[in-house]
Short mmCIF file of C-alpha atoms and ligand atoms in Angstrom, two decimals:
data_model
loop_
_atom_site.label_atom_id
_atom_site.label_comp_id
_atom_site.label_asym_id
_atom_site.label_seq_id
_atom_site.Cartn_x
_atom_site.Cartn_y
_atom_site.Cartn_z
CA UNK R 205 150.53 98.44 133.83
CA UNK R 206 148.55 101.45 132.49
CA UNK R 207 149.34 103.31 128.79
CA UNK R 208 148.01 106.42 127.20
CA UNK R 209 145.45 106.02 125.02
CA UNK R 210 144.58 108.89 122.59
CA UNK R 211 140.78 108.43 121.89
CA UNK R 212 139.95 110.40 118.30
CA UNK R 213 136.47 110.79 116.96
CA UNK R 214 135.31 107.59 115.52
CA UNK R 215 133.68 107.61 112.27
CA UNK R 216 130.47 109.57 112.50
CA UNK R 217 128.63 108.96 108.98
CA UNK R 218 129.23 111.35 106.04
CA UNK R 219 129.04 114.61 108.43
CA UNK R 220 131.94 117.25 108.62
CA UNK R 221 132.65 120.25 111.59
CA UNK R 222 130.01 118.50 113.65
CA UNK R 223 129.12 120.75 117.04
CA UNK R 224 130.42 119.52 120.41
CA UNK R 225 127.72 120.78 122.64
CA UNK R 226 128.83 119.05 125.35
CA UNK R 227 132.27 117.54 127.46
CA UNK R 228 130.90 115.40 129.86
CA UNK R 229 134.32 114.92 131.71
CA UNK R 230 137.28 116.83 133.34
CA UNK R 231 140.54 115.88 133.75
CA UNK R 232 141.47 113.82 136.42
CA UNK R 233 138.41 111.99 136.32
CA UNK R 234 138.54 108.02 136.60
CA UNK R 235 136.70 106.47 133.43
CA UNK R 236 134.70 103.41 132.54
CA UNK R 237 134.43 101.79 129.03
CA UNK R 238 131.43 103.02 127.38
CA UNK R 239 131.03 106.24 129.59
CA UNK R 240 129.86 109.33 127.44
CA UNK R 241 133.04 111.53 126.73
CA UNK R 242 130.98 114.39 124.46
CA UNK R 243 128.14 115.15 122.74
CA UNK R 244 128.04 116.30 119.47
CA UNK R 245 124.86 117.60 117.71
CA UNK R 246 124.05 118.19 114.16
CA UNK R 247 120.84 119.92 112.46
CA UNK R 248 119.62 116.58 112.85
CA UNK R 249 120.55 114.21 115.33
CA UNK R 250 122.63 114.62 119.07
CA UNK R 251 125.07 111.54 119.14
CA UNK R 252 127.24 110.57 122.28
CA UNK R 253 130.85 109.65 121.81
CA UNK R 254 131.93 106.94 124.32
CA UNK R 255 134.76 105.70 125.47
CA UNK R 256 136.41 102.79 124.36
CA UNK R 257 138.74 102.45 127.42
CA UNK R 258 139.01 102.42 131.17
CA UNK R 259 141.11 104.89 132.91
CA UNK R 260 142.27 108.40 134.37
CA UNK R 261 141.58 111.09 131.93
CA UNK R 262 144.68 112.90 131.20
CA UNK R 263 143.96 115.71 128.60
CA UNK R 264 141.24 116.96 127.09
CA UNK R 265 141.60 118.39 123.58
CA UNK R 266 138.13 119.98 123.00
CA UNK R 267 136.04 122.36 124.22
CA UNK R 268 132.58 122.69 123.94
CA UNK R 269 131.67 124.86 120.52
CA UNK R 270 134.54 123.61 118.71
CA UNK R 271 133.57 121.76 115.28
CA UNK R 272 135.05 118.15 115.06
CA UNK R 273 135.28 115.58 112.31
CA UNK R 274 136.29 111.94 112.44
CA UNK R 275 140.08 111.76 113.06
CA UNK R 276 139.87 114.56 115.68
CA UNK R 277 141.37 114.26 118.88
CA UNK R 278 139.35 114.25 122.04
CA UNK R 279 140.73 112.58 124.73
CA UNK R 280 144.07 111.29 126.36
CA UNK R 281 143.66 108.64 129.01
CA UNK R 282 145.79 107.16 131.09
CA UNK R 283 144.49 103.71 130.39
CA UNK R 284 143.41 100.47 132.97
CA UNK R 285 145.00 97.27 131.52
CA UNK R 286 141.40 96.41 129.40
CA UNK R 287 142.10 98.66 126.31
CA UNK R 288 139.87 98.24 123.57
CA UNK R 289 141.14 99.46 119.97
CA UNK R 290 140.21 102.92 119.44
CA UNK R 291 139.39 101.79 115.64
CA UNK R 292 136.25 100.20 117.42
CA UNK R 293 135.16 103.25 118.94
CA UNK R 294 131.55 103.78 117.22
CA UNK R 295 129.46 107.04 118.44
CA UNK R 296 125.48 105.94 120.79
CA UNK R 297 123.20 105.75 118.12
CA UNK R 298 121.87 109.11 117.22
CA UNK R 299 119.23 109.59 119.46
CA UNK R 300 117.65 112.59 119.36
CA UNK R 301 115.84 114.46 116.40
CA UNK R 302 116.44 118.42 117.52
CA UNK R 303 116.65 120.99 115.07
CA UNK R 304 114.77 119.49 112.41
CA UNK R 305 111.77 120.12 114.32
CA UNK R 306 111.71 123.16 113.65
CA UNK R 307 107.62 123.79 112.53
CA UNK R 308 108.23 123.94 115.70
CA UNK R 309 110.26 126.53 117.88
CA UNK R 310 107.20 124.41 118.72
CA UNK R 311 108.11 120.91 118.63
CA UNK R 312 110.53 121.15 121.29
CA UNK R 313 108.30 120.51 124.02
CA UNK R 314 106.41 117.67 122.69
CA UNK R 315 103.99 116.27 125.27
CA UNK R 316 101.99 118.89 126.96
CA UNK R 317 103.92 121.31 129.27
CA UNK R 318 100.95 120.53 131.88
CA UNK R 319 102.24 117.01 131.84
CA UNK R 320 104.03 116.30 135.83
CA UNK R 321 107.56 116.95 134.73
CA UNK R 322 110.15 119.04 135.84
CA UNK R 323 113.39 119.52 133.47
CA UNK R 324 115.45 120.64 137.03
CA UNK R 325 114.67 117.45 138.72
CA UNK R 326 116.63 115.36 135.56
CA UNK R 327 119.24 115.80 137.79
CA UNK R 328 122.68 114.57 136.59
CA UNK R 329 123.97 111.28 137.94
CA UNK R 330 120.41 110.02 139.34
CA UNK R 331 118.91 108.11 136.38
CA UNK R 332 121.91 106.32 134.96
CA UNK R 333 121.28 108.20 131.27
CA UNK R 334 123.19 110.02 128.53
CA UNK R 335 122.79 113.57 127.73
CA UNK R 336 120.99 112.60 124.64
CA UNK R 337 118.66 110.58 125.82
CA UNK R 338 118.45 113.13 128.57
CA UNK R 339 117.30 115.64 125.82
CA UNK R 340 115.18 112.81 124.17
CA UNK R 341 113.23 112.76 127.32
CA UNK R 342 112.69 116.39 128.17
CA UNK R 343 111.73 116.78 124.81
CA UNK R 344 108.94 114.48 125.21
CA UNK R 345 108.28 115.90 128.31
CA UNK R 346 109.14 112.84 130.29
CA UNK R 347 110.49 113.08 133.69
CA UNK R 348 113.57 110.75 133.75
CA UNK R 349 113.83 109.78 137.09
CA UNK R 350 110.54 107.98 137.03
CA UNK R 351 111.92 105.84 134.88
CA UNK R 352 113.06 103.10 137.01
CA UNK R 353 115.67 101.00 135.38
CA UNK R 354 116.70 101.16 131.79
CA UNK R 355 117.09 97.95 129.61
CA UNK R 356 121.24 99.06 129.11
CA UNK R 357 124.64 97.83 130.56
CA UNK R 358 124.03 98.77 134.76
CA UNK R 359 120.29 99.82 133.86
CA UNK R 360 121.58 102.69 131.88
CA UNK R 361 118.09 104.26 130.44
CA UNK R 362 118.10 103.84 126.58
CA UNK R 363 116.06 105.62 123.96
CA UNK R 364 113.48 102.32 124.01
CA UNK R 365 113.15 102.93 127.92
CA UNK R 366 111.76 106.33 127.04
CA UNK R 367 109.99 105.70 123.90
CA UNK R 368 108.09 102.39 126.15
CA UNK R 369 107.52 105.07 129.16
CA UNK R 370 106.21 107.75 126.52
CA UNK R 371 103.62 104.51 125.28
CA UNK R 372 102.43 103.40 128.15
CA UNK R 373 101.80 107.01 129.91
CA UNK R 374 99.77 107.48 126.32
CA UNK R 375 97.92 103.98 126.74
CA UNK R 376 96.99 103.95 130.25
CA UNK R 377 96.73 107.51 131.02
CA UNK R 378 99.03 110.44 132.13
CA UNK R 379 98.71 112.24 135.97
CA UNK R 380 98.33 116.35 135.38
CA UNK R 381 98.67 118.62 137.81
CA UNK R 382 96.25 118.61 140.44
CA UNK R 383 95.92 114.67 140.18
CA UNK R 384 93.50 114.29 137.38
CA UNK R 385 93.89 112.21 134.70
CA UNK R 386 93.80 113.23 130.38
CA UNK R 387 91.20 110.91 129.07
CA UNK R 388 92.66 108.93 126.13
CA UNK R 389 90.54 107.56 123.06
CA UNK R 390 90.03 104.17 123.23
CA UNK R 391 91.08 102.92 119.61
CA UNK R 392 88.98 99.85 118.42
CA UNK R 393 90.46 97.08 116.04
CA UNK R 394 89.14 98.79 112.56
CA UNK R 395 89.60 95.53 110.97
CA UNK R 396 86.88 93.98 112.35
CA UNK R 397 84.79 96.40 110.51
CA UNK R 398 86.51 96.10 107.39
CA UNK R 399 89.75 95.85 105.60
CA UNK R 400 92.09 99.06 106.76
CA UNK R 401 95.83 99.80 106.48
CA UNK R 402 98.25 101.45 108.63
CA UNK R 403 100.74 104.08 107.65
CA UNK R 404 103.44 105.27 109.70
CA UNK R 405 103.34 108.70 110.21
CA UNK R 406 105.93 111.13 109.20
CA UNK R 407 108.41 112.62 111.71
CA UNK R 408 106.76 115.89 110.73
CA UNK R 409 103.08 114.30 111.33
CA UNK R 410 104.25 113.64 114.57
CA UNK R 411 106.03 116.77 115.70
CA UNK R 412 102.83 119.10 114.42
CA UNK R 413 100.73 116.73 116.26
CA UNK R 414 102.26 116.75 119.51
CA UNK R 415 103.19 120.75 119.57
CA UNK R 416 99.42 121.28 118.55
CA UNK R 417 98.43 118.92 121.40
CA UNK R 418 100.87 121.27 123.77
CA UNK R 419 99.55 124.26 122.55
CA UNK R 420 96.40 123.48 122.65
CA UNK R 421 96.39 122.29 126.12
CA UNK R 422 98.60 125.21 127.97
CA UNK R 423 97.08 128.15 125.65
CA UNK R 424 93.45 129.99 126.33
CA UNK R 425 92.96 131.11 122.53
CA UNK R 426 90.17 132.56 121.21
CA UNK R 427 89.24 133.24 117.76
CA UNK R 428 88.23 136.08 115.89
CA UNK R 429 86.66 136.32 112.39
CA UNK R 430 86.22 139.70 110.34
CA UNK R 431 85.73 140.81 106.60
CA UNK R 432 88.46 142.85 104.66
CA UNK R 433 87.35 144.39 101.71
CA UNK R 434 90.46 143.94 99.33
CA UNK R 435 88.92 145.34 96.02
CA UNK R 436 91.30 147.88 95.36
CA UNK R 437 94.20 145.88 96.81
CA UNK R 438 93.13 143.64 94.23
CA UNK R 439 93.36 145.97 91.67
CA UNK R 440 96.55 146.78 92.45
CA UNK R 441 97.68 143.87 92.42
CA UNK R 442 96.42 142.58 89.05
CA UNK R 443 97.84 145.78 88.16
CA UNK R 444 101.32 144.97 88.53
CA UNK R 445 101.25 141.67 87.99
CA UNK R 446 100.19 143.27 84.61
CA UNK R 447 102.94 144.87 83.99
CA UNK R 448 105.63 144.28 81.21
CA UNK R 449 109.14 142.82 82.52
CA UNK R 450 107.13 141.29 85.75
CA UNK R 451 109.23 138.46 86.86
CA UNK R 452 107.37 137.73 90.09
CA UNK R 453 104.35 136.67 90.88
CA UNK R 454 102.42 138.84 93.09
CA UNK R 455 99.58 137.05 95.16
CA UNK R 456 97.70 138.47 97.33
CA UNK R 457 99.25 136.93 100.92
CA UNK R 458 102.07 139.23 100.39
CA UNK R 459 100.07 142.45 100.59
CA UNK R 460 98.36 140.54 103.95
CA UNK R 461 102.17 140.00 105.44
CA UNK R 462 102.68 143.17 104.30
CA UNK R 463 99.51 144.83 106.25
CA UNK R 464 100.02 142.03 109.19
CA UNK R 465 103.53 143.51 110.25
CA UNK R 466 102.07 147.05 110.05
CA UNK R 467 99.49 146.33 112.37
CA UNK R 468 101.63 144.32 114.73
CA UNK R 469 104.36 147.46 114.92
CA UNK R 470 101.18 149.61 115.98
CA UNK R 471 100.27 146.78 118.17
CA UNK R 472 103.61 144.97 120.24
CA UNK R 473 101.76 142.83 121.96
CA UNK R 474 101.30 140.60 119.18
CA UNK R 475 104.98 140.93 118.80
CA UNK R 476 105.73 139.66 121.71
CA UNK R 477 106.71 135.79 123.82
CA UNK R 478 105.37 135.01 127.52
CA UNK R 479 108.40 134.17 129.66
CA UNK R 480 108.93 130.56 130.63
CA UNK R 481 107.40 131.52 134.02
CA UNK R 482 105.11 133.38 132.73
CA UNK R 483 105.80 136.27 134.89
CA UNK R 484 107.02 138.31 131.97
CA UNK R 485 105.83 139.30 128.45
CA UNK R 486 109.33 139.45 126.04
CA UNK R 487 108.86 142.06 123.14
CA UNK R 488 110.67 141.69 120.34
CA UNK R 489 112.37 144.52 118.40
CA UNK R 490 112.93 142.11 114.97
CA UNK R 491 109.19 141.15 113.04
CA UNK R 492 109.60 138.29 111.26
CA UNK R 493 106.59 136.74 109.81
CA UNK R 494 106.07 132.72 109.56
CA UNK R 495 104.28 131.17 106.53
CA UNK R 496 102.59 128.01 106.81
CA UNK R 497 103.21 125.76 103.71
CA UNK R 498 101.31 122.43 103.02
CA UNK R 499 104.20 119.64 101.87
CA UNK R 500 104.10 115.77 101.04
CA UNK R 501 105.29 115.44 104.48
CA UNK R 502 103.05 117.96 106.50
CA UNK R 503 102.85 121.14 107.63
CA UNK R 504 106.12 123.24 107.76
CA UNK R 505 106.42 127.12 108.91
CA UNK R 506 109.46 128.97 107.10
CA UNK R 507 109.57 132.23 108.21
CA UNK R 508 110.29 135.42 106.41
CA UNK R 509 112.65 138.13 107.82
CA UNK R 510 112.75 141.71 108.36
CA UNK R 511 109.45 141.66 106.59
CA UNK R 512 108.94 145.32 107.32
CA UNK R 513 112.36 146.44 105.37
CA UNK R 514 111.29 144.46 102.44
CA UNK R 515 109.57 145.29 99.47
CA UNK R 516 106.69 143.64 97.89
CA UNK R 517 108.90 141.47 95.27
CA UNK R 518 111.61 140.68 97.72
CA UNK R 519 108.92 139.11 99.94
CA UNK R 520 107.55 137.53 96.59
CA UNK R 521 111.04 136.18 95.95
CA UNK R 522 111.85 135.37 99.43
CA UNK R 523 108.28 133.08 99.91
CA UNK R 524 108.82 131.46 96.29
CA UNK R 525 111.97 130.03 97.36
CA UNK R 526 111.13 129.21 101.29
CA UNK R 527 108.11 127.42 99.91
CA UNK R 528 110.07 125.57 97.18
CA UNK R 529 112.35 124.92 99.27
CA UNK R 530 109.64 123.53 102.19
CA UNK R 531 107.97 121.13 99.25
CA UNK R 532 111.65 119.56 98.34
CA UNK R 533 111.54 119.17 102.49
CA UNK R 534 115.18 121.17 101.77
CA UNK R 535 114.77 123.92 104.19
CA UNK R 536 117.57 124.48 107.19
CA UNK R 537 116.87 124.56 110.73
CA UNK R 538 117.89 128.19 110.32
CA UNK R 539 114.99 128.77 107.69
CA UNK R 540 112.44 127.94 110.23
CA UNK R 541 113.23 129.80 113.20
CA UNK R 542 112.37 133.20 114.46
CA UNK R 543 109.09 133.67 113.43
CA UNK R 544 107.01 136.00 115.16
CA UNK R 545 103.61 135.66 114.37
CA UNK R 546 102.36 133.29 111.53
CA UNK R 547 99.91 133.31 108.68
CA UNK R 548 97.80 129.88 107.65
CA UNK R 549 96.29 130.90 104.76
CA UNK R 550 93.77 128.43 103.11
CA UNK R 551 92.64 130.99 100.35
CA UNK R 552 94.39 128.89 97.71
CA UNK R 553 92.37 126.51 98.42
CA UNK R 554 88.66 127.41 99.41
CA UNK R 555 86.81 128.41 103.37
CA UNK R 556 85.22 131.03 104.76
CA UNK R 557 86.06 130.57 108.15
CA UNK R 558 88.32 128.22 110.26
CA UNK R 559 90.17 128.43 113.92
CA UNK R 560 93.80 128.05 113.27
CA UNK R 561 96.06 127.30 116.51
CA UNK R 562 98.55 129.69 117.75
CA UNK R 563 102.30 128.73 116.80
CA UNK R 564 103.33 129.31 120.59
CA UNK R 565 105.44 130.80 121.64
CA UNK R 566 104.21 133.13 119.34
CA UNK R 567 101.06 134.24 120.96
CA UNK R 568 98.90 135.17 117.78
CA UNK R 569 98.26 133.86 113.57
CA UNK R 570 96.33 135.16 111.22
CA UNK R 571 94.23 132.65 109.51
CA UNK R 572 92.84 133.69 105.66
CA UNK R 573 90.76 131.73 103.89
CA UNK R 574 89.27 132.22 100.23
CA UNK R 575 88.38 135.79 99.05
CA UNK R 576 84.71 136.44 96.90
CA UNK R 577 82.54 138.93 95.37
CA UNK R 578 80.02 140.25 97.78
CA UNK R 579 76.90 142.23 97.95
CA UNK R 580 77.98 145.37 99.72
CA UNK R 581 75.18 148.41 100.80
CA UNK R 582 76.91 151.30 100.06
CA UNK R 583 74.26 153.50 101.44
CA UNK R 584 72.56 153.96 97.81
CA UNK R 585 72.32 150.35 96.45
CA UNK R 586 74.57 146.84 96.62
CA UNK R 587 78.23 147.13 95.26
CA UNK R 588 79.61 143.81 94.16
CA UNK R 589 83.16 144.03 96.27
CA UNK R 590 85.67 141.16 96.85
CA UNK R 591 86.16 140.35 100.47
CA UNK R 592 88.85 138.29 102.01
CA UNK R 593 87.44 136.43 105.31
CA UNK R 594 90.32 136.65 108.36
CA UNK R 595 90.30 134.47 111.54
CA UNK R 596 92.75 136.12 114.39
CA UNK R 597 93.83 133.57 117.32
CA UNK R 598 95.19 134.72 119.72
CA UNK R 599 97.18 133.94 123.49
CA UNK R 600 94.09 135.30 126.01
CA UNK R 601 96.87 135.72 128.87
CA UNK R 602 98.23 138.20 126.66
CA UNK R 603 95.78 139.89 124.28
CA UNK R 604 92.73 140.48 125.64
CA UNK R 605 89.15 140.78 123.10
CA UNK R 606 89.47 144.82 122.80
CA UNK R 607 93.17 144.60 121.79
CA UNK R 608 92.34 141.53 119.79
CA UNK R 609 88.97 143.18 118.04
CA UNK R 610 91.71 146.67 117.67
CA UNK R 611 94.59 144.51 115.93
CA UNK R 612 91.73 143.59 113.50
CA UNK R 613 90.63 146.67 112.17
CA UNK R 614 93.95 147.70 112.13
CA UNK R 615 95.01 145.10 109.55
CA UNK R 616 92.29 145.58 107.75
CA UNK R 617 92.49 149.55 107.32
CA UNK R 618 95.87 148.42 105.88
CA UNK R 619 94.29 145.57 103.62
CA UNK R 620 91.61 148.52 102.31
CA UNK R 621 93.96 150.64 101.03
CA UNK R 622 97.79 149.31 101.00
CA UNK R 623 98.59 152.86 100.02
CA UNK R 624 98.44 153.40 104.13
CA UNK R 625 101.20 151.03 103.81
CA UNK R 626 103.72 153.42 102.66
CA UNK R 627 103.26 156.36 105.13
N1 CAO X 133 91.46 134.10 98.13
C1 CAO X 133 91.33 133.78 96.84
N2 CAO X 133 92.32 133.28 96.09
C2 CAO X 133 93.52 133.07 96.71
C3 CAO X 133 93.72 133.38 98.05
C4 CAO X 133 92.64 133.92 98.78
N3 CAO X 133 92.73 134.25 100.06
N4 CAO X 133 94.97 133.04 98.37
C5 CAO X 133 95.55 132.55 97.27
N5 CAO X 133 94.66 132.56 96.26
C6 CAO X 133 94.91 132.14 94.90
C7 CAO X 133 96.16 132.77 94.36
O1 CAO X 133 95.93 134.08 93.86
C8 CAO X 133 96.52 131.79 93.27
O2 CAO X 133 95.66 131.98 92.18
P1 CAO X 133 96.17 131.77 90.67
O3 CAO X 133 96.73 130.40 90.61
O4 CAO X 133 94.94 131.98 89.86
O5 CAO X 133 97.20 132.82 90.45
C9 CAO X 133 96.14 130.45 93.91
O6 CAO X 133 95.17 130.75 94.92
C10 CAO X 133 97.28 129.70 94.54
O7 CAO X 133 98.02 130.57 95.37
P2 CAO X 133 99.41 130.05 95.94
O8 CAO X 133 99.17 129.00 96.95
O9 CAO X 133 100.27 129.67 94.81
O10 CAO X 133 100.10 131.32 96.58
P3 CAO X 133 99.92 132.03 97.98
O11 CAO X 133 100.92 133.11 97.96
O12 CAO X 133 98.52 132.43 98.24
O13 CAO X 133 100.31 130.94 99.09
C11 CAO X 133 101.59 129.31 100.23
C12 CAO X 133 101.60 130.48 99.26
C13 CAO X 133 103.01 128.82 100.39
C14 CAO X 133 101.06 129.75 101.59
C15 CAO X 133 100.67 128.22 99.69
O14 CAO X 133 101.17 127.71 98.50
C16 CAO X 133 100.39 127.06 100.64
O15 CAO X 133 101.23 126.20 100.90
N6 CAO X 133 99.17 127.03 101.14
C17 CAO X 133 98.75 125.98 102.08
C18 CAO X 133 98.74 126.57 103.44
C19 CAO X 133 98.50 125.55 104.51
O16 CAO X 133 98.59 124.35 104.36
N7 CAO X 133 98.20 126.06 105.65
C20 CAO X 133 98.13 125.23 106.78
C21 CAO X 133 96.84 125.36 107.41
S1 CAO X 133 96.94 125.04 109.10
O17 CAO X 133 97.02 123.49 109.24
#
């Protein structure tokens, strides 16, 4: 004898209007116990919501986009005579980290893109594998379907199936294009040489690491160093920091956002995104500038908006908070995103030179490093001045050295005289 069933959103930790991003049934469709109903994502985690019964699915009561919390109700079935409890219902463990990656427009495609993989080919139904761990893979760039049977009920591919593929193509070697092989690093046993310790690294350790790797491996950069004099910028700057009633600090990266969005409105290239294919260059009409701050628990890139409709102390305001925020490891997903070109500046720190890695898609940053007093011939005799050292990288498949070398003296015509700033 069959009975309805209503199946309600079990209890999903301390979360409210979570995101369903995904219904992976219709009506009418026979059911299995355990079979993925929906997906719901946070800013954190995906989670699939299975199904606690066998049956015919009679009504569905949400769509994708609608916001759920526990108590909601998803599903009617039309249950098989096995009905388990719906109090029992408990959501797959969250598998997938997603918008907290965020240093990282980059991190979503972890492993290098020149890795054999092809998103299209994780067809649906072939590898027995929720959408999360679907996501899990094709974040790390693993092709599902060469995983051959996963350690679950029926060989259903869990997160430990991917994580042990992910391993051993990083142990033993991975195939590229073309049939070659990357060469891994053989790692010794340290403690034979001494007494050592090993940390885990943080999830934002790991993220950086493998969207560097990526970037590094699908991007021709090249790196370009030049000298801004800044001595009246300077000026300026101590100037108003001068000033009574000041309740900002003004350092001198703003003025270089400041003269880096100029330069990339007379420039669009550097305001611009290759297509997937690369067949296409996107420009962008926004100019939003990314900043990357040093925390406890690596590097994180908040960006700052509409940087050209802002004024020196709103950007002031704007980075105090962003980096605060970065350092309490309290900003949003939403904080993070957008960015269009980024700065790394070291200056706080010390450098004259370094070769910072494009944030791709982005396909340029500005690195700075610390500013001095310099002998300068000014025809007659040596003026002490105080120059600021920049390194461009930049995408090579989209800037090439003369727009590159042109971008530079731009920004630093600005940087000379941020008077230019204002016409
Ligand atoms: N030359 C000389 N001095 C500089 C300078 C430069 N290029 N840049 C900053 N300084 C000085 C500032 O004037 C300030 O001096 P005082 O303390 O005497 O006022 C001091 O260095 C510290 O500056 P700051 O770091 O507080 O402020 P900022 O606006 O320059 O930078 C931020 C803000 C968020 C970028 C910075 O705090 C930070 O996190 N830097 C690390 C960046 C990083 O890790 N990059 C990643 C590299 S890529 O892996």
């Amino acid at each position: 004898m069959s009975t309805t069933v209503e199946i309600k959103i079990p209890d999903i930790g301390n979360v409210h209007d979570v995101d369903v991003v995904a219904v992976e049934i219709q009506t009418g469709d026979v059911i299995t116990i355990d079979q993925t109903l929906i997906t719901l994502e946070t800013d954190k985690a995906s989670m699939d919501v299975p199904s606690t019964v066998g049956g015919t699915v009679q009504q569905i009561h949400i769509k994708v986009g609608d916001k759920v919390n526990e108590g909601s109700l998803m599903v009617t079935v039309l249950a098989n005579d096995e009905v388990t409890p719906a109090a029992e219902v408990v959501p797959a463990p969250v598998v997938a980290e997603v918008k907290s990656t965020e240093i990282a427009p980059i991190a979503k495609s972890a492993v290098p893109a020149v890795i054999e993989q092809s998103t299209s080919v994780v067809a649906k139904g072939k590898a027995h594998a929720s959408p999360a761990i679907r996501l899990l893979a094709r974040e790390l760039g693993v092709d599902i379907s060469q995983i051959a049977q996963g350690g679950g009920r029926k060989n259903r591919i869990l997160k430990e199936d991917v994580k042990s593929y992910v391993k051993k193509a990083m142990t033993e070697g991975i195939t590229v294009k073309g049939g070659s092989t990357l060469p891994k690093i053989a790692v010794p046993d340290f403690s034979v040489f001494g007494e050592i310790e090993t940390q885990p690294l943080s999830k934002i350790n790991k993220l950086t690491g493998h969207h560097m790797t990526s970037v590094w491996l699908n991007l021709p950069m090249v790196t370009y160093h030049d000298d801004a004099d800044i001595t009246e910028m300077e000026a300026f700057r101590v100037s108003l920091n001068s000033q009574k009633n000041v309740d900002v600090k003004f350092t001198g990266l703003l003025f270089i956002i400041k003269a880096l969005a100029a330069a990339m409105q007379q420039f669009p290239r550097f305001n611009s995104s290759l297509s997937s294919d690369g067949e296409s260059l996107i420009l962008k009409k926004y100019l939003n500038i990314g900043i990357a701050v040093d925390t406890p628990n690596g590097l994180v890139v908040p960006v700052l908006r509409d940087v050209p409709n802002k004024s020196l102390k709103q950007l002031a305001i704007e980075l105090g908070e962003k980096s605060e925020k970065a350092r309490a490891g309290k900003l949003t997903a939403a904080n993070m995103q957008g960015g269009c070109m980024s700065i790394s500046s070291l200056g706080g720190i010390g450098g004259k030179s370094f070769t910072p890695i494009v944030n791709a898609p982005e396909v340029a940053i500005l690195g700075v490093t610390k500013s001095s007093i310099q002998p300068v011939w000014n025809g007659k005799e040596f003026e002490p001045r105080l120059i600021l050292p920049l390194d461009l990288t930049y995408d090579h498949r989209v800037i090439d050295g003369a727009e590159g070398a042109r971008f530079m003296e731009a920004l630093k015509y600005y940087l000379n005289d941020v008077r230019r700033l204002l016409v």
